[in-house]
Amino acid sequence: PAAGHPQQAGAASTAGSTREAIADFASNLPGYGPSDVYYPPWFLGDWTANSELVAVETPQGEALAGKAAIKARETIGTPAAVERYPQRFIEYRDKIIADRAYNMRGLYRSGGATNFEYVDWEPSNPNITKLFFKRDGISVRAEMRVTRRASGGPDGRNDLFNASEFYQEAVTDVGDANLLQPGGLTSDRPARSPRVTPVRCLTKYRLVDGPQIQALQRVEAFPELASEAGARDFGEVITSSSLGNPERPVAIYRYRAILVPVPGKGTNKTAASL
């Protein structure tokens, strides 16, 4: 069910417990990593993110990167490259995780998207986030499926934290790929259902006085796959792709951001208090 939609509590609880058990088991398997990104205590609460796109790279040429990447690069240094949106980190099963549904809603609404519908995400199944929006009066689904992740900070530094996730972004019934840039949809040609793009997102955080959180983020979009059936684990070499070298990104987006706490929303601890 989508975030904010009614559901039967008993069935949801059973399904959630099953998914949690599977996630806990998978997190102990080599190569899978933890079942979610578990953030330090100082993330807990609501924040306002002020983010700026500072660079767009096209390692395999502009043709493969597509018009969306080129258009984004043209905004660098202008107000269009700056976004302001809410972010929330919550406590779940005694750990701090990102509220991905809340964060996704905030990000897309801040961009002025009038065709946004809702986000479907459950903390018991954090690897799958579904975004629904309208295109020519028809609902379109973009599904982000995390296949691998890693996170942590250097020893002795409780003010630093890094998180990396590999995911595949599958878009169904979309005709123009430019809507969801950046994040994997980098080609401007008509889409075939579904289109799947491997993406890697690496974010480096630093807690500073305020408290505030500084962030540097790198989003790498790789050559898209022909279909969801051909989508394999990102860590494997995808030899079937004809859209460039599958081991190199076609577009890289670099951001810098500052997260400012929302007064009265959460703990927002300082490094000195940890």
mmCIF file of C-alpha atoms in Angstrom, residues 5-239:
data_model
loop_
_atom_site.group_PDB
_atom_site.id
_atom_site.type_symbol
_atom_site.label_atom_id
_atom_site.label_comp_id
_atom_site.label_asym_id
_atom_site.label_seq_id
_atom_site.Cartn_x
_atom_site.Cartn_y
_atom_site.Cartn_z
ATOM 1 C CA HIS A 5 -3.272 4.751 2.388
ATOM 2 C CA PRO A 6 -5.460 2.614 4.706
ATOM 3 C CA GLN A 7 -4.584 -1.020 5.269
ATOM 4 C CA GLN A 8 -5.533 -3.918 7.500
ATOM 5 C CA ALA A 9 -3.291 -3.748 10.549
ATOM 6 C CA GLY A 10 -3.092 -7.496 11.140
ATOM 7 C CA ALA A 11 -2.091 -8.381 7.588
ATOM 8 C CA ALA A 12 0.389 -5.514 7.423
ATOM 9 C CA SER A 13 2.013 -6.571 10.676
ATOM 10 C CA THR A 14 2.447 -10.166 9.490
ATOM 11 C CA ALA A 15 3.845 -9.106 6.126
ATOM 12 C CA GLY A 16 6.151 -6.602 7.770
ATOM 13 C CA SER A 17 7.515 -9.191 10.202
ATOM 14 C CA THR A 18 8.194 -11.632 7.356
ATOM 15 C CA ARG A 19 10.002 -8.993 5.306
ATOM 16 C CA GLU A 20 12.059 -7.975 8.338
ATOM 17 C CA ALA A 21 13.112 -11.561 8.969
ATOM 18 C CA ILE A 22 14.166 -11.982 5.332
ATOM 19 C CA ALA A 23 16.049 -8.675 5.409
ATOM 20 C CA ASP A 24 17.865 -9.656 8.605
ATOM 21 C CA PHE A 25 18.885 -12.973 7.058
ATOM 22 C CA ALA A 26 20.062 -11.369 3.788
ATOM 23 C CA SER A 27 22.097 -8.763 5.643
ATOM 24 C CA ASN A 28 24.322 -11.540 6.976
ATOM 25 C CA LEU A 29 25.071 -12.935 3.504
ATOM 26 C CA PRO A 30 28.365 -11.898 1.862
ATOM 27 C CA GLY A 31 27.956 -9.020 -0.587
ATOM 28 C CA TYR A 32 24.486 -7.883 0.473
ATOM 29 C CA GLY A 33 25.370 -5.508 3.308
ATOM 30 C CA PRO A 34 22.920 -4.231 5.947
ATOM 31 C CA SER A 35 19.192 -4.307 5.275
ATOM 32 C CA ASP A 36 19.076 -0.488 5.413
ATOM 33 C CA VAL A 37 21.383 2.473 5.988
ATOM 34 C CA TYR A 38 21.648 2.943 9.746
ATOM 35 C CA TYR A 39 22.543 6.542 10.516
ATOM 36 C CA PRO A 40 24.281 7.968 13.593
ATOM 37 C CA PRO A 41 22.037 9.354 16.403
ATOM 38 C CA TRP A 42 22.665 12.942 15.314
ATOM 39 C CA PHE A 43 20.518 12.425 12.200
ATOM 40 C CA LEU A 44 17.330 11.832 14.198
ATOM 41 C CA GLY A 45 14.641 14.429 13.497
ATOM 42 C CA ASP A 46 13.443 16.755 10.749
ATOM 43 C CA TRP A 47 15.794 18.824 8.607
ATOM 44 C CA THR A 48 15.609 21.352 5.802
ATOM 45 C CA ALA A 49 18.064 20.470 3.041
ATOM 46 C CA ASN A 50 19.576 23.222 0.928
ATOM 47 C CA SER A 51 21.157 21.454 -2.035
ATOM 48 C CA GLU A 52 23.055 22.746 -5.061
ATOM 49 C CA LEU A 53 24.068 20.925 -8.232
ATOM 50 C CA VAL A 54 27.738 21.835 -8.712
ATOM 51 C CA ALA A 55 28.884 19.579 -11.560
ATOM 52 C CA VAL A 56 27.598 17.244 -14.276
ATOM 53 C CA GLU A 57 30.055 14.908 -15.997
ATOM 54 C CA THR A 58 29.516 12.779 -19.105
ATOM 55 C CA PRO A 59 32.245 10.075 -19.026
ATOM 56 C CA GLN A 60 30.954 8.326 -22.158
ATOM 57 C CA GLY A 61 30.058 11.441 -24.126
ATOM 58 C CA GLU A 62 27.072 13.768 -24.328
ATOM 59 C CA ALA A 63 25.159 11.545 -26.735
ATOM 60 C CA LEU A 64 24.866 8.711 -24.205
ATOM 61 C CA ALA A 65 24.303 11.107 -21.294
ATOM 62 C CA GLY A 66 21.270 12.574 -23.051
ATOM 63 C CA LYS A 67 19.617 15.962 -23.106
ATOM 64 C CA ALA A 68 18.557 15.741 -19.446
ATOM 65 C CA ALA A 69 22.183 15.741 -18.276
ATOM 66 C CA ILE A 70 23.149 18.523 -20.669
ATOM 67 C CA LYS A 71 20.201 20.634 -19.568
ATOM 68 C CA ALA A 72 21.080 20.081 -15.910
ATOM 69 C CA ARG A 73 24.681 21.121 -16.540
ATOM 70 C CA GLU A 74 23.484 24.404 -18.049
ATOM 71 C CA THR A 75 21.833 25.343 -14.736
ATOM 72 C CA ILE A 76 25.076 25.186 -12.726
ATOM 73 C CA GLY A 77 25.796 28.529 -11.080
ATOM 74 C CA THR A 78 22.199 29.718 -11.474
ATOM 75 C CA PRO A 79 19.231 29.683 -9.034
ATOM 76 C CA ALA A 80 17.815 26.727 -10.982
ATOM 77 C CA ALA A 81 20.638 24.547 -9.624
ATOM 78 C CA VAL A 82 19.553 25.159 -6.009
ATOM 79 C CA GLU A 83 16.802 23.174 -4.285
ATOM 80 C CA ARG A 84 15.313 23.364 -0.804
ATOM 81 C CA TYR A 85 13.340 20.416 0.547
ATOM 82 C CA PRO A 86 12.477 18.635 3.830
ATOM 83 C CA GLN A 87 14.256 15.513 5.072
ATOM 84 C CA ARG A 88 13.318 13.235 7.964
ATOM 85 C CA PHE A 89 15.178 10.527 9.879
ATOM 86 C CA ILE A 90 13.219 8.278 12.205
ATOM 87 C CA GLU A 91 13.831 5.601 14.823
ATOM 88 C CA TYR A 92 12.863 2.102 13.700
ATOM 89 C CA ARG A 93 13.732 -1.119 15.504
ATOM 90 C CA ASP A 94 16.168 0.798 17.728
ATOM 91 C CA LYS A 95 18.057 2.214 14.738
ATOM 92 C CA ILE A 96 17.977 5.543 12.880
ATOM 93 C CA ILE A 97 16.836 5.263 9.257
ATOM 94 C CA ALA A 98 15.750 7.670 6.549
ATOM 95 C CA ASP A 99 12.001 8.086 6.078
ATOM 96 C CA ARG A 100 12.285 7.459 2.357
ATOM 97 C CA ALA A 101 8.631 8.131 1.566
ATOM 98 C CA TYR A 102 8.665 11.506 3.335
ATOM 99 C CA ASN A 103 12.016 12.444 1.822
ATOM 100 C CA MET A 104 10.980 11.494 -1.713
ATOM 101 C CA ARG A 105 7.736 13.452 -1.452
ATOM 102 C CA GLY A 106 9.618 16.494 -0.191
ATOM 103 C CA LEU A 107 12.222 16.317 -2.948
ATOM 104 C CA TYR A 108 9.795 16.115 -5.857
ATOM 105 C CA ARG A 109 7.290 18.600 -4.489
ATOM 106 C CA SER A 110 10.076 21.115 -3.936
ATOM 107 C CA GLY A 111 10.881 20.881 -7.634
ATOM 108 C CA GLY A 112 7.410 22.097 -8.517
ATOM 109 C CA ALA A 113 6.172 18.758 -9.856
ATOM 110 C CA THR A 114 2.411 19.132 -10.279
ATOM 111 C CA ASN A 115 1.918 15.584 -11.612
ATOM 112 C CA PHE A 116 3.207 13.859 -8.458
ATOM 113 C CA GLU A 117 0.763 11.380 -6.890
ATOM 114 C CA TYR A 118 2.281 9.429 -4.006
ATOM 115 C CA VAL A 119 5.153 7.285 -2.735
ATOM 116 C CA ASP A 120 4.850 3.646 -1.689
ATOM 117 C CA TRP A 121 7.495 2.635 0.870
ATOM 118 C CA GLU A 122 7.590 0.629 4.093
ATOM 119 C CA PRO A 123 10.418 0.672 6.679
ATOM 120 C CA SER A 124 10.059 -3.107 6.935
ATOM 121 C CA ASN A 125 10.960 -3.375 3.233
ATOM 122 C CA PRO A 126 13.394 -0.469 2.735
ATOM 123 C CA ASN A 127 14.973 -1.743 -0.471
ATOM 124 C CA ILE A 128 11.956 -0.896 -2.631
ATOM 125 C CA THR A 129 10.551 2.609 -3.114
ATOM 126 C CA LYS A 130 7.798 3.240 -5.656
ATOM 127 C CA LEU A 131 6.991 6.705 -6.967
ATOM 128 C CA PHE A 132 3.714 7.311 -8.804
ATOM 129 C CA PHE A 133 3.002 10.325 -11.000
ATOM 130 C CA LYS A 134 0.777 11.328 -13.916
ATOM 131 C CA ARG A 135 1.883 11.451 -17.539
ATOM 132 C CA ASP A 136 -0.699 12.512 -20.127
ATOM 133 C CA GLY A 137 -3.448 11.568 -17.678
ATOM 134 C CA ILE A 138 -2.011 8.082 -17.106
ATOM 135 C CA SER A 139 -0.370 6.933 -13.893
ATOM 136 C CA VAL A 140 3.296 6.042 -14.270
ATOM 137 C CA ARG A 141 5.400 4.097 -11.785
ATOM 138 C CA ALA A 142 9.092 4.546 -11.061
ATOM 139 C CA GLU A 143 10.466 1.799 -8.836
ATOM 140 C CA MET A 144 13.834 2.126 -7.095
ATOM 141 C CA ARG A 145 15.178 -1.253 -5.967
ATOM 142 C CA VAL A 146 18.354 -1.248 -3.856
ATOM 143 C CA THR A 147 20.610 -4.207 -4.656
ATOM 144 C CA ARG A 148 23.701 -3.381 -2.618
ATOM 145 C CA ARG A 149 24.768 -0.876 0.029
ATOM 146 C CA ALA A 150 27.524 0.045 2.439
ATOM 147 C CA SER A 151 27.732 2.659 5.184
ATOM 148 C CA GLY A 152 29.814 3.746 8.140
ATOM 149 C CA GLY A 153 32.370 6.245 9.369
ATOM 150 C CA PRO A 154 36.096 6.294 10.111
ATOM 151 C CA ASP A 155 37.211 5.030 13.506
ATOM 152 C CA GLY A 156 37.378 7.720 16.158
ATOM 153 C CA ARG A 157 35.304 10.235 14.171
ATOM 154 C CA ASN A 158 31.726 10.432 15.408
ATOM 155 C CA ASP A 159 31.106 13.523 13.249
ATOM 156 C CA LEU A 160 31.577 11.754 9.891
ATOM 157 C CA PHE A 161 29.341 9.264 8.078
ATOM 158 C CA ASN A 162 29.320 7.828 4.548
ATOM 159 C CA ALA A 163 26.574 5.924 2.746
ATOM 160 C CA SER A 164 26.645 4.220 -0.649
ATOM 161 C CA GLU A 165 23.758 2.459 -2.396
ATOM 162 C CA PHE A 166 23.468 0.709 -5.728
ATOM 163 C CA TYR A 167 19.945 0.499 -7.078
ATOM 164 C CA GLN A 168 18.027 -0.104 -10.259
ATOM 165 C CA GLU A 169 15.428 2.413 -11.328
ATOM 166 C CA ALA A 170 12.612 0.860 -13.389
ATOM 167 C CA VAL A 171 10.094 3.158 -15.063
ATOM 168 C CA THR A 172 6.884 1.777 -16.513
ATOM 169 C CA ASP A 173 4.710 3.510 -19.123
ATOM 170 C CA VAL A 174 6.774 6.655 -19.466
ATOM 171 C CA GLY A 175 7.273 8.370 -22.821
ATOM 172 C CA ASP A 176 9.818 11.036 -21.967
ATOM 173 C CA ALA A 177 12.786 10.185 -19.767
ATOM 174 C CA ASN A 178 13.589 13.740 -18.749
ATOM 175 C CA LEU A 179 11.081 13.986 -15.898
ATOM 176 C CA LEU A 180 13.042 12.155 -13.204
ATOM 177 C CA GLN A 181 16.497 13.601 -13.885
ATOM 178 C CA PRO A 182 18.806 13.145 -12.090
ATOM 179 C CA GLY A 183 18.759 9.664 -10.704
ATOM 180 C CA GLY A 184 19.235 7.400 -13.657
ATOM 181 C CA LEU A 185 16.927 8.554 -16.441
ATOM 182 C CA THR A 186 19.476 10.138 -18.717
ATOM 183 C CA SER A 187 18.307 9.391 -22.226
ATOM 184 C CA ASP A 188 15.864 11.674 -24.043
ATOM 185 C CA ARG A 189 14.574 9.132 -26.555
ATOM 186 C CA PRO A 190 11.055 7.615 -26.292
ATOM 187 C CA ALA A 191 10.847 4.987 -23.560
ATOM 188 C CA ARG A 192 9.803 1.368 -23.851
ATOM 189 C CA SER A 193 8.116 -0.209 -20.878
ATOM 190 C CA PRO A 194 9.859 -0.828 -18.589
ATOM 191 C CA ARG A 195 13.192 0.963 -18.791
ATOM 192 C CA VAL A 196 15.746 0.066 -16.158
ATOM 193 C CA THR A 197 18.764 2.174 -15.210
ATOM 194 C CA PRO A 198 21.463 1.109 -12.718
ATOM 195 C CA VAL A 199 22.393 3.957 -10.370
ATOM 196 C CA ARG A 200 24.985 4.429 -7.645
ATOM 197 C CA CYS A 201 24.500 7.123 -5.010
ATOM 198 C CA LEU A 202 27.366 7.987 -2.653
ATOM 199 C CA THR A 203 26.888 10.603 0.076
ATOM 200 C CA LYS A 204 29.448 11.868 2.580
ATOM 201 C CA TYR A 205 28.103 13.617 5.699
ATOM 202 C CA ARG A 206 29.784 15.768 8.314
ATOM 203 C CA LEU A 207 28.201 17.076 11.508
ATOM 204 C CA VAL A 208 29.165 20.701 12.227
ATOM 205 C CA ASP A 209 28.230 23.305 14.826
ATOM 206 C CA GLY A 210 24.629 24.465 14.856
ATOM 207 C CA PRO A 211 24.035 21.576 14.738
ATOM 208 C CA GLN A 212 24.023 21.280 10.962
ATOM 209 C CA ILE A 213 24.986 18.507 8.574
ATOM 210 C CA GLN A 214 27.176 19.139 5.546
ATOM 211 C CA ALA A 215 26.789 16.701 2.663
ATOM 212 C CA LEU A 216 28.612 15.925 -0.571
ATOM 213 C CA GLN A 217 26.729 13.643 -2.944
ATOM 214 C CA ARG A 218 27.683 11.875 -6.155
ATOM 215 C CA VAL A 219 24.963 10.232 -8.295
ATOM 216 C CA GLU A 220 26.179 7.973 -11.098
ATOM 217 C CA ALA A 221 23.755 6.843 -13.807
ATOM 218 C CA PHE A 222 24.903 3.826 -15.833
ATOM 219 C CA PRO A 223 23.752 2.643 -19.284
ATOM 220 C CA GLU A 224 20.146 1.576 -19.116
ATOM 221 C CA LEU A 225 19.115 -2.039 -19.499
ATOM 222 C CA ALA A 226 16.810 -3.288 -22.197
ATOM 223 C CA SER A 227 14.161 -4.592 -19.822
ATOM 224 C CA GLU A 228 13.469 -5.476 -16.207
ATOM 225 C CA ALA A 229 14.039 -9.137 -17.104
ATOM 226 C CA GLY A 230 17.603 -8.279 -18.040
ATOM 227 C CA ALA A 231 18.306 -6.416 -14.816
ATOM 228 C CA ARG A 232 20.838 -8.283 -12.720
ATOM 229 C CA ASP A 233 22.624 -7.422 -9.516
ATOM 230 C CA PHE A 234 24.508 -4.182 -10.067
ATOM 231 C CA GLY A 235 27.728 -5.776 -8.883
ATOM 232 C CA GLU A 236 27.700 -8.160 -11.841
ATOM 233 C CA VAL A 237 28.984 -7.109 -15.249
ATOM 234 C CA ILE A 238 26.035 -6.615 -17.582
ATOM 235 C CA THR A 239 27.321 -7.757 -20.947
#
